[in-house]
Amino acid sequence: MTDPEQACPIAPAVDIVFSRWTTPILWALHEHGRQRFVELQRRLPSITPKVLTERLRRMERDGLLTRTWYAEVPPRVEYEISDLGRSLSPVFAQLATWAGDHLDDVTKARDAYDATKMQNV
């Protein structure tokens, strides 16, 4: 049996970049620059604080963002997309173009598939 990472060399990158919440967080940091936790939370209201914290830690570990802690009272923490995270901009731009060109086609294909499945029930 072939190891999936050997069969598809981009699988590890897809797991890192396109796991749940990574893309919206990177997008928010790219579009709006350095942000505090609360600002990210406001921009992504459907993510829980616990999940946002976990995802930010993982992304920092992966090198996609930087976390800066300021020794103030109260302490201040800011997150910013790193150079490594910023290097994904062309990938996201291509995906945005693809989405604009093809999401209607995907919706039509899903509708056709669902209609066929409903007829066979």
mmCIF file of N, CA and C in Angstrom:
data_model
loop_
_atom_site.group_PDB
_atom_site.id
_atom_site.type_symbol
_atom_site.label_atom_id
_atom_site.label_comp_id
_atom_site.label_asym_id
_atom_site.label_seq_id
_atom_site.Cartn_x
_atom_site.Cartn_y
_atom_site.Cartn_z
ATOM 1 N N MET A 1 0.844 -1.185 0.000
ATOM 2 C CA MET A 1 0.000 0.000 0.000
ATOM 3 C C MET A 1 0.891 1.252 0.000
ATOM 4 N N THR A 2 0.534 2.236 -0.789
ATOM 5 C CA THR A 2 1.326 3.456 -0.919
ATOM 6 C C THR A 2 0.944 4.443 0.180
ATOM 7 N N ASP A 3 1.955 5.059 0.773
ATOM 8 C CA ASP A 3 1.749 6.107 1.760
ATOM 9 C C ASP A 3 1.083 7.292 1.056
ATOM 10 N N PRO A 4 -0.034 7.825 1.598
ATOM 11 C CA PRO A 4 -0.729 8.943 0.932
ATOM 12 C C PRO A 4 0.163 10.152 0.673
ATOM 13 N N GLU A 5 1.124 10.414 1.568
ATOM 14 C CA GLU A 5 2.016 11.558 1.367
ATOM 15 C C GLU A 5 2.939 11.337 0.181
ATOM 16 N N GLN A 6 3.281 10.081 -0.094
ATOM 17 C CA GLN A 6 4.105 9.793 -1.262
ATOM 18 C C GLN A 6 3.253 9.804 -2.526
ATOM 19 N N ALA A 7 2.017 9.352 -2.416
ATOM 20 C CA ALA A 7 1.125 9.337 -3.580
ATOM 21 C C ALA A 7 0.717 10.746 -3.978
ATOM 22 N N CYS A 8 0.567 11.625 -3.000
ATOM 23 C CA CYS A 8 0.164 13.016 -3.267
ATOM 24 C C CYS A 8 1.091 13.927 -2.467
ATOM 25 N N PRO A 9 2.129 14.450 -3.095
ATOM 26 C CA PRO A 9 3.125 15.225 -2.356
ATOM 27 C C PRO A 9 2.602 16.535 -1.754
ATOM 28 N N ILE A 10 1.435 17.008 -2.186
ATOM 29 C CA ILE A 10 0.924 18.251 -1.607
ATOM 30 C C ILE A 10 0.039 17.998 -0.386
ATOM 31 N N ALA A 11 -0.245 16.740 -0.062
ATOM 32 C CA ALA A 11 -1.137 16.418 1.064
ATOM 33 C C ALA A 11 -0.702 17.067 2.377
ATOM 34 N N PRO A 12 0.582 17.034 2.744
ATOM 35 C CA PRO A 12 0.967 17.688 4.001
ATOM 36 C C PRO A 12 0.700 19.193 3.987
ATOM 37 N N ALA A 13 0.930 19.844 2.852
ATOM 38 C CA ALA A 13 0.674 21.287 2.752
ATOM 39 C C ALA A 13 -0.814 21.572 2.855
ATOM 40 N N VAL A 14 -1.620 20.748 2.218
ATOM 41 C CA VAL A 14 -3.078 20.928 2.287
ATOM 42 C C VAL A 14 -3.552 20.765 3.725
ATOM 43 N N ASP A 15 -3.005 19.779 4.443
ATOM 44 C CA ASP A 15 -3.383 19.576 5.843
ATOM 45 C C ASP A 15 -3.038 20.787 6.702
ATOM 46 N N ILE A 16 -1.903 21.412 6.435
ATOM 47 C CA ILE A 16 -1.482 22.572 7.227
ATOM 48 C C ILE A 16 -2.311 23.802 6.883
ATOM 49 N N VAL A 17 -2.436 24.100 5.618
ATOM 50 C CA VAL A 17 -3.021 25.370 5.184
ATOM 51 C C VAL A 17 -4.543 25.354 5.152
ATOM 52 N N PHE A 18 -5.124 24.230 4.791
ATOM 53 C CA PHE A 18 -6.565 24.224 4.576
ATOM 54 C C PHE A 18 -7.336 23.484 5.656
ATOM 55 N N SER A 19 -6.732 23.307 6.822
ATOM 56 C CA SER A 19 -7.498 22.737 7.918
ATOM 57 C C SER A 19 -8.478 23.799 8.413
ATOM 58 N N ARG A 20 -9.516 23.346 9.079
ATOM 59 C CA ARG A 20 -10.599 24.235 9.508
ATOM 60 C C ARG A 20 -10.053 25.467 10.220
ATOM 61 N N TRP A 21 -10.470 26.623 9.844
ATOM 62 C CA TRP A 21 -10.189 27.937 10.421
ATOM 63 C C TRP A 21 -8.848 28.536 10.026
ATOM 64 N N THR A 22 -7.919 27.758 9.532
ATOM 65 C CA THR A 22 -6.620 28.332 9.169
ATOM 66 C C THR A 22 -6.777 29.358 8.052
ATOM 67 N N THR A 23 -7.495 28.996 7.017
ATOM 68 C CA THR A 23 -7.656 29.907 5.884
ATOM 69 C C THR A 23 -8.363 31.204 6.277
ATOM 70 N N PRO A 24 -9.501 31.157 7.003
ATOM 71 C CA PRO A 24 -10.130 32.434 7.391
ATOM 72 C C PRO A 24 -9.244 33.298 8.283
ATOM 73 N N ILE A 25 -8.469 32.668 9.167
ATOM 74 C CA ILE A 25 -7.580 33.445 10.035
ATOM 75 C C ILE A 25 -6.479 34.100 9.197
ATOM 76 N N LEU A 26 -5.872 33.334 8.307
ATOM 77 C CA LEU A 26 -4.836 33.910 7.438
ATOM 78 C C LEU A 26 -5.406 35.033 6.583
ATOM 79 N N TRP A 27 -6.600 34.823 6.062
ATOM 80 C CA TRP A 27 -7.236 35.846 5.228
ATOM 81 C C TRP A 27 -7.452 37.128 6.025
ATOM 82 N N ALA A 28 -7.964 36.979 7.257
ATOM 83 C CA ALA A 28 -8.220 38.152 8.105
ATOM 84 C C ALA A 28 -6.914 38.890 8.422
ATOM 85 N N LEU A 29 -5.862 38.149 8.729
ATOM 86 C CA LEU A 29 -4.579 38.791 9.028
ATOM 87 C C LEU A 29 -3.975 39.439 7.790
ATOM 88 N N HIS A 30 -4.159 38.803 6.650
ATOM 89 C CA HIS A 30 -3.634 39.371 5.402
ATOM 90 C C HIS A 30 -4.397 40.647 5.028
ATOM 91 N N GLU A 31 -5.704 40.614 5.149
ATOM 92 C CA GLU A 31 -6.540 41.758 4.756
ATOM 93 C C GLU A 31 -6.465 42.924 5.734
ATOM 94 N N HIS A 32 -6.348 42.638 7.039
ATOM 95 C CA HIS A 32 -6.468 43.685 8.053
ATOM 96 C C HIS A 32 -5.201 43.911 8.858
ATOM 97 N N GLY A 33 -4.145 43.170 8.561
ATOM 98 C CA GLY A 33 -2.883 43.382 9.262
ATOM 99 C C GLY A 33 -2.883 42.836 10.677
ATOM 100 N N ARG A 34 -1.921 43.296 11.445
ATOM 101 C CA ARG A 34 -1.727 42.864 12.833
ATOM 102 C C ARG A 34 -3.013 43.077 13.632
ATOM 103 N N GLN A 35 -3.368 42.048 14.416
ATOM 104 C CA GLN A 35 -4.610 42.138 15.189
ATOM 105 C C GLN A 35 -4.461 41.476 16.553
ATOM 106 N N ARG A 36 -5.245 41.977 17.470
ATOM 107 C CA ARG A 36 -5.337 41.354 18.785
ATOM 108 C C ARG A 36 -6.350 40.224 18.707
ATOM 109 N N PHE A 37 -6.319 39.363 19.698
ATOM 110 C CA PHE A 37 -7.220 38.210 19.759
ATOM 111 C C PHE A 37 -8.679 38.637 19.600
ATOM 112 N N VAL A 38 -9.069 39.670 20.336
ATOM 113 C CA VAL A 38 -10.461 40.128 20.320
ATOM 114 C C VAL A 38 -10.874 40.613 18.927
ATOM 115 N N GLU A 39 -9.955 41.257 18.222
ATOM 116 C CA GLU A 39 -10.253 41.718 16.867
ATOM 117 C C GLU A 39 -10.481 40.531 15.928
ATOM 118 N N LEU A 40 -9.639 39.514 16.049
ATOM 119 C CA LEU A 40 -9.841 38.312 15.231
ATOM 120 C C LEU A 40 -11.172 37.652 15.570
ATOM 121 N N GLN A 41 -11.476 37.613 16.842
ATOM 122 C CA GLN A 41 -12.732 37.010 17.285
ATOM 123 C C GLN A 41 -13.931 37.756 16.698
ATOM 124 N N ARG A 42 -13.859 39.070 16.637
ATOM 125 C CA ARG A 42 -14.949 39.861 16.047
ATOM 126 C C ARG A 42 -15.074 39.611 14.549
ATOM 127 N N ARG A 43 -13.948 39.436 13.883
ATOM 128 C CA ARG A 43 -13.981 39.196 12.436
ATOM 129 C C ARG A 43 -14.444 37.780 12.103
ATOM 130 N N LEU A 44 -14.270 36.857 13.023
ATOM 131 C CA LEU A 44 -14.643 35.456 12.809
ATOM 132 C C LEU A 44 -15.590 35.017 13.933
ATOM 133 N N PRO A 45 -16.802 35.560 13.964
ATOM 134 C CA PRO A 45 -17.688 35.343 15.110
ATOM 135 C C PRO A 45 -18.150 33.897 15.314
ATOM 136 N N SER A 46 -18.065 33.047 14.301
ATOM 137 C CA SER A 46 -18.549 31.685 14.484
ATOM 138 C C SER A 46 -17.500 30.734 15.070
ATOM 139 N N ILE A 47 -16.287 31.220 15.313
ATOM 140 C CA ILE A 47 -15.259 30.388 15.948
ATOM 141 C C ILE A 47 -15.279 30.652 17.451
ATOM 142 N N THR A 48 -15.201 29.592 18.237
ATOM 143 C CA THR A 48 -15.201 29.761 19.686
ATOM 144 C C THR A 48 -13.831 30.258 20.141
ATOM 145 N N PRO A 49 -13.775 30.938 21.285
ATOM 146 C CA PRO A 49 -12.480 31.409 21.789
ATOM 147 C C PRO A 49 -11.483 30.257 21.984
ATOM 148 N N LYS A 50 -11.952 29.121 22.463
ATOM 149 C CA LYS A 50 -11.073 27.969 22.680
ATOM 150 C C LYS A 50 -10.462 27.488 21.367
ATOM 151 N N VAL A 51 -11.297 27.354 20.345
ATOM 152 C CA VAL A 51 -10.812 26.883 19.045
ATOM 153 C C VAL A 51 -9.895 27.927 18.412
ATOM 154 N N LEU A 52 -10.235 29.199 18.539
ATOM 155 C CA LEU A 52 -9.368 30.250 17.996
ATOM 156 C C LEU A 52 -7.990 30.203 18.657
ATOM 157 N N THR A 53 -7.970 30.048 19.964
ATOM 158 C CA THR A 53 -6.699 29.948 20.690
ATOM 159 C C THR A 53 -5.887 28.755 20.199
ATOM 160 N N GLU A 54 -6.533 27.596 20.081
ATOM 161 C CA GLU A 54 -5.836 26.392 19.615
ATOM 162 C C GLU A 54 -5.298 26.574 18.199
ATOM 163 N N ARG A 55 -6.121 27.142 17.328
ATOM 164 C CA ARG A 55 -5.710 27.313 15.937
ATOM 165 C C ARG A 55 -4.555 28.307 15.834
ATOM 166 N N LEU A 56 -4.617 29.413 16.593
ATOM 167 C CA LEU A 56 -3.539 30.403 16.569
ATOM 168 C C LEU A 56 -2.228 29.786 17.049
ATOM 169 N N ARG A 57 -2.293 28.967 18.079
ATOM 170 C CA ARG A 57 -1.081 28.303 18.578
ATOM 171 C C ARG A 57 -0.497 27.378 17.519
ATOM 172 N N ARG A 58 -1.378 26.617 16.875
ATOM 173 C CA ARG A 58 -0.909 25.691 15.846
ATOM 174 C C ARG A 58 -0.285 26.449 14.669
ATOM 175 N N MET A 59 -0.923 27.536 14.261
ATOM 176 C CA MET A 59 -0.413 28.330 13.146
ATOM 177 C C MET A 59 0.912 28.993 13.500
ATOM 178 N N GLU A 60 1.054 29.413 14.756
ATOM 179 C CA GLU A 60 2.340 29.975 15.199
ATOM 180 C C GLU A 60 3.406 28.882 15.149
ATOM 181 N N ARG A 61 3.070 27.694 15.617
ATOM 182 C CA ARG A 61 4.007 26.564 15.583
ATOM 183 C C ARG A 61 4.415 26.223 14.150
ATOM 184 N N ASP A 62 3.452 26.304 13.225
ATOM 185 C CA ASP A 62 3.727 26.006 11.814
ATOM 186 C C ASP A 62 4.464 27.146 11.110
ATOM 187 N N GLY A 63 4.594 28.295 11.780
ATOM 188 C CA GLY A 63 5.321 29.417 11.195
ATOM 189 C C GLY A 63 4.478 30.302 10.295
ATOM 190 N N LEU A 64 3.146 30.124 10.307
ATOM 191 C CA LEU A 64 2.276 30.904 9.425
ATOM 192 C C LEU A 64 1.945 32.284 9.982
ATOM 193 N N LEU A 65 2.128 32.462 11.285
ATOM 194 C CA LEU A 65 1.891 33.766 11.899
ATOM 195 C C LEU A 65 2.875 33.972 13.029
ATOM 196 N N THR A 66 2.980 35.214 13.439
ATOM 197 C CA THR A 66 3.814 35.544 14.590
ATOM 198 C C THR A 66 2.929 36.084 15.692
ATOM 199 N N ARG A 67 3.319 35.789 16.911
ATOM 200 C CA ARG A 67 2.602 36.245 18.102
ATOM 201 C C ARG A 67 3.553 37.138 18.871
ATOM 202 N N THR A 68 3.109 38.348 19.158
ATOM 203 C CA THR A 68 3.938 39.285 19.908
ATOM 204 C C THR A 68 3.244 39.601 21.220
ATOM 205 N N TRP A 69 3.947 39.355 22.309
ATOM 206 C CA TRP A 69 3.424 39.599 23.647
ATOM 207 C C TRP A 69 4.071 40.848 24.206
ATOM 208 N N TYR A 70 3.246 41.759 24.711
ATOM 209 C CA TYR A 70 3.736 43.012 25.279
ATOM 210 C C TYR A 70 3.542 42.972 26.792
ATOM 211 N N ALA A 71 4.611 43.204 27.523
ATOM 212 C CA ALA A 71 4.562 43.170 28.991
ATOM 213 C C ALA A 71 3.971 44.477 29.509
ATOM 214 N N GLU A 72 2.665 44.576 29.385
ATOM 215 C CA GLU A 72 1.940 45.760 29.854
ATOM 216 C C GLU A 72 0.901 45.291 30.859
ATOM 217 N N VAL A 73 0.247 46.229 31.477
ATOM 218 C CA VAL A 73 -0.865 45.899 32.363
ATOM 219 C C VAL A 73 -2.104 46.581 31.798
ATOM 220 N N PRO A 74 -3.078 45.809 31.348
ATOM 221 C CA PRO A 74 -3.058 44.354 31.183
ATOM 222 C C PRO A 74 -2.166 43.959 30.004
ATOM 223 N N PRO A 75 -1.719 42.690 30.002
ATOM 224 C CA PRO A 75 -0.851 42.236 28.903
ATOM 225 C C PRO A 75 -1.572 42.341 27.559
ATOM 226 N N ARG A 76 -0.809 42.618 26.537
ATOM 227 C CA ARG A 76 -1.361 42.742 25.188
ATOM 228 C C ARG A 76 -0.649 41.729 24.300
ATOM 229 N N VAL A 77 -1.435 41.029 23.478
ATOM 230 C CA VAL A 77 -0.889 40.053 22.535
ATOM 231 C C VAL A 77 -1.440 40.393 21.159
ATOM 232 N N GLU A 78 -0.555 40.417 20.161
ATOM 233 C CA GLU A 78 -0.973 40.691 18.788
ATOM 234 C C GLU A 78 -0.485 39.577 17.869
ATOM 235 N N TYR A 79 -1.276 39.322 16.854
ATOM 236 C CA TYR A 79 -0.960 38.292 15.866
ATOM 237 C C TYR A 79 -0.809 38.955 14.511
ATOM 238 N N GLU A 80 0.164 38.447 13.751
ATOM 239 C CA GLU A 80 0.423 38.999 12.426
ATOM 240 C C GLU A 80 0.839 37.857 11.501
ATOM 241 N N ILE A 81 0.408 37.950 10.266
ATOM 242 C CA ILE A 81 0.803 36.929 9.294
ATOM 243 C C ILE A 81 2.314 37.027 9.084
ATOM 244 N N SER A 82 2.971 35.888 9.057
ATOM 245 C CA SER A 82 4.428 35.856 8.872
ATOM 246 C C SER A 82 4.763 35.887 7.380
ATOM 247 N N ASP A 83 6.043 35.994 7.079
ATOM 248 C CA ASP A 83 6.471 35.928 5.677
ATOM 249 C C ASP A 83 6.079 34.583 5.066
ATOM 250 N N LEU A 84 6.206 33.527 5.851
ATOM 251 C CA LEU A 84 5.811 32.204 5.362
ATOM 252 C C LEU A 84 4.310 32.173 5.059
ATOM 253 N N GLY A 85 3.503 32.716 5.962
ATOM 254 C CA GLY A 85 2.054 32.789 5.722
ATOM 255 C C GLY A 85 1.731 33.667 4.526
ATOM 256 N N ARG A 86 2.450 34.782 4.408
ATOM 257 C CA ARG A 86 2.233 35.705 3.291
ATOM 258 C C ARG A 86 2.606 35.059 1.952
ATOM 259 N N SER A 87 3.526 34.103 1.987
ATOM 260 C CA SER A 87 3.928 33.438 0.745
ATOM 261 C C SER A 87 2.784 32.614 0.144
ATOM 262 N N LEU A 88 1.722 32.414 0.901
ATOM 263 C CA LEU A 88 0.552 31.690 0.390
ATOM 264 C C LEU A 88 -0.394 32.591 -0.408
ATOM 265 N N SER A 89 -0.130 33.885 -0.438
ATOM 266 C CA SER A 89 -1.017 34.826 -1.146
ATOM 267 C C SER A 89 -1.298 34.424 -2.588
ATOM 268 N N PRO A 90 -0.304 34.022 -3.380
ATOM 269 C CA PRO A 90 -0.609 33.622 -4.760
ATOM 270 C C PRO A 90 -1.530 32.392 -4.824
ATOM 271 N N VAL A 91 -1.363 31.480 -3.869
ATOM 272 C CA VAL A 91 -2.230 30.295 -3.824
ATOM 273 C C VAL A 91 -3.668 30.732 -3.555
ATOM 274 N N PHE A 92 -3.851 31.607 -2.567
ATOM 275 C CA PHE A 92 -5.194 32.085 -2.241
ATOM 276 C C PHE A 92 -5.791 32.886 -3.395
ATOM 277 N N ALA A 93 -4.971 33.678 -4.073
ATOM 278 C CA ALA A 93 -5.459 34.454 -5.216
ATOM 279 C C ALA A 93 -5.955 33.518 -6.320
ATOM 280 N N GLN A 94 -5.200 32.458 -6.584
ATOM 281 C CA GLN A 94 -5.615 31.479 -7.601
ATOM 282 C C GLN A 94 -6.902 30.784 -7.187
ATOM 283 N N LEU A 95 -7.003 30.435 -5.907
ATOM 284 C CA LEU A 95 -8.230 29.786 -5.429
ATOM 285 C C LEU A 95 -9.428 30.733 -5.507
ATOM 286 N N ALA A 96 -9.211 32.008 -5.219
ATOM 287 C CA ALA A 96 -10.302 32.982 -5.325
ATOM 288 C C ALA A 96 -10.755 33.100 -6.773
ATOM 289 N N THR A 97 -9.814 33.110 -7.701
ATOM 290 C CA THR A 97 -10.165 33.146 -9.122
ATOM 291 C C THR A 97 -10.938 31.894 -9.512
ATOM 292 N N TRP A 98 -10.438 30.734 -9.090
ATOM 293 C CA TRP A 98 -11.115 29.476 -9.395
ATOM 294 C C TRP A 98 -12.535 29.481 -8.830
ATOM 295 N N ALA A 99 -12.672 29.938 -7.585
ATOM 296 C CA ALA A 99 -13.991 29.983 -6.953
ATOM 297 C C ALA A 99 -14.944 30.883 -7.741
ATOM 298 N N GLY A 100 -14.462 32.048 -8.137
ATOM 299 C CA GLY A 100 -15.299 32.952 -8.923
ATOM 300 C C GLY A 100 -15.716 32.359 -10.254
ATOM 301 N N ASP A 101 -14.819 31.591 -10.850
ATOM 302 C CA ASP A 101 -15.092 30.998 -12.160
ATOM 303 C C ASP A 101 -15.929 29.720 -12.085
ATOM 304 N N HIS A 102 -15.850 28.984 -10.958
ATOM 305 C CA HIS A 102 -16.408 27.635 -10.965
ATOM 306 C C HIS A 102 -17.402 27.275 -9.866
ATOM 307 N N LEU A 103 -17.591 28.093 -8.843
ATOM 308 C CA LEU A 103 -18.509 27.698 -7.780
ATOM 309 C C LEU A 103 -19.941 27.526 -8.271
ATOM 310 N N ASP A 104 -20.357 28.318 -9.260
ATOM 311 C CA ASP A 104 -21.687 28.108 -9.838
ATOM 312 C C ASP A 104 -21.785 26.731 -10.492
ATOM 313 N N ASP A 105 -20.698 26.300 -11.148
ATOM 314 C CA ASP A 105 -20.665 24.970 -11.766
ATOM 315 C C ASP A 105 -20.769 23.881 -10.706
ATOM 316 N N VAL A 106 -20.103 24.080 -9.582
ATOM 317 C CA VAL A 106 -20.169 23.110 -8.490
ATOM 318 C C VAL A 106 -21.599 23.032 -7.953
ATOM 319 N N THR A 107 -22.232 24.175 -7.778
ATOM 320 C CA THR A 107 -23.614 24.190 -7.291
ATOM 321 C C THR A 107 -24.532 23.460 -8.255
ATOM 322 N N LYS A 108 -24.374 23.706 -9.548
ATOM 323 C CA LYS A 108 -25.191 23.007 -10.557
ATOM 324 C C LYS A 108 -24.946 21.504 -10.521
ATOM 325 N N ALA A 109 -23.695 21.098 -10.399
ATOM 326 C CA ALA A 109 -23.363 19.671 -10.338
ATOM 327 C C ALA A 109 -23.980 19.033 -9.090
ATOM 328 N N ARG A 110 -23.919 19.717 -7.977
ATOM 329 C CA ARG A 110 -24.524 19.189 -6.744
ATOM 330 C C ARG A 110 -26.034 19.062 -6.890
ATOM 331 N N ASP A 111 -26.642 20.108 -7.447
ATOM 332 C CA ASP A 111 -28.101 20.064 -7.640
ATOM 333 C C ASP A 111 -28.500 18.910 -8.544
ATOM 334 N N ALA A 112 -27.760 18.717 -9.632
ATOM 335 C CA ALA A 112 -28.051 17.613 -10.556
ATOM 336 C C ALA A 112 -27.863 16.265 -9.861
ATOM 337 N N TYR A 113 -26.798 16.130 -9.107
ATOM 338 C CA TYR A 113 -26.533 14.889 -8.379
ATOM 339 C C TYR A 113 -27.648 14.611 -7.378
ATOM 340 N N ASP A 114 -27.999 15.635 -6.589
ATOM 341 C CA ASP A 114 -29.050 15.471 -5.579
ATOM 342 C C ASP A 114 -30.382 15.117 -6.214
ATOM 343 N N ALA A 115 -30.700 15.729 -7.349
ATOM 344 C CA ALA A 115 -31.952 15.434 -8.042
ATOM 345 C C ALA A 115 -31.975 13.974 -8.503
ATOM 346 N N THR A 116 -30.852 13.495 -9.009
ATOM 347 C CA THR A 116 -30.749 12.109 -9.453
ATOM 348 C C THR A 116 -30.907 11.151 -8.279
ATOM 349 N N LYS A 117 -30.277 11.471 -7.161
ATOM 350 C CA LYS A 117 -30.362 10.611 -5.974
ATOM 351 C C LYS A 117 -31.775 10.589 -5.414
ATOM 352 N N MET A 118 -32.484 11.711 -5.487
ATOM 353 C CA MET A 118 -33.855 11.786 -4.962
ATOM 354 C C MET A 118 -34.790 10.938 -5.816
ATOM 355 N N GLN A 119 -34.518 10.858 -7.115
ATOM 356 C CA GLN A 119 -35.345 10.056 -8.010
ATOM 357 C C GLN A 119 -35.156 8.556 -7.747
ATOM 358 N N ASN A 120 -33.977 8.192 -7.274
ATOM 359 C CA ASN A 120 -33.664 6.778 -7.050
ATOM 360 C C ASN A 120 -34.075 6.297 -5.659
ATOM 361 N N VAL A 121 -34.625 7.182 -4.844
ATOM 362 C CA VAL A 121 -35.025 6.779 -3.481
ATOM 363 C C VAL A 121 -36.411 6.218 -3.480
#
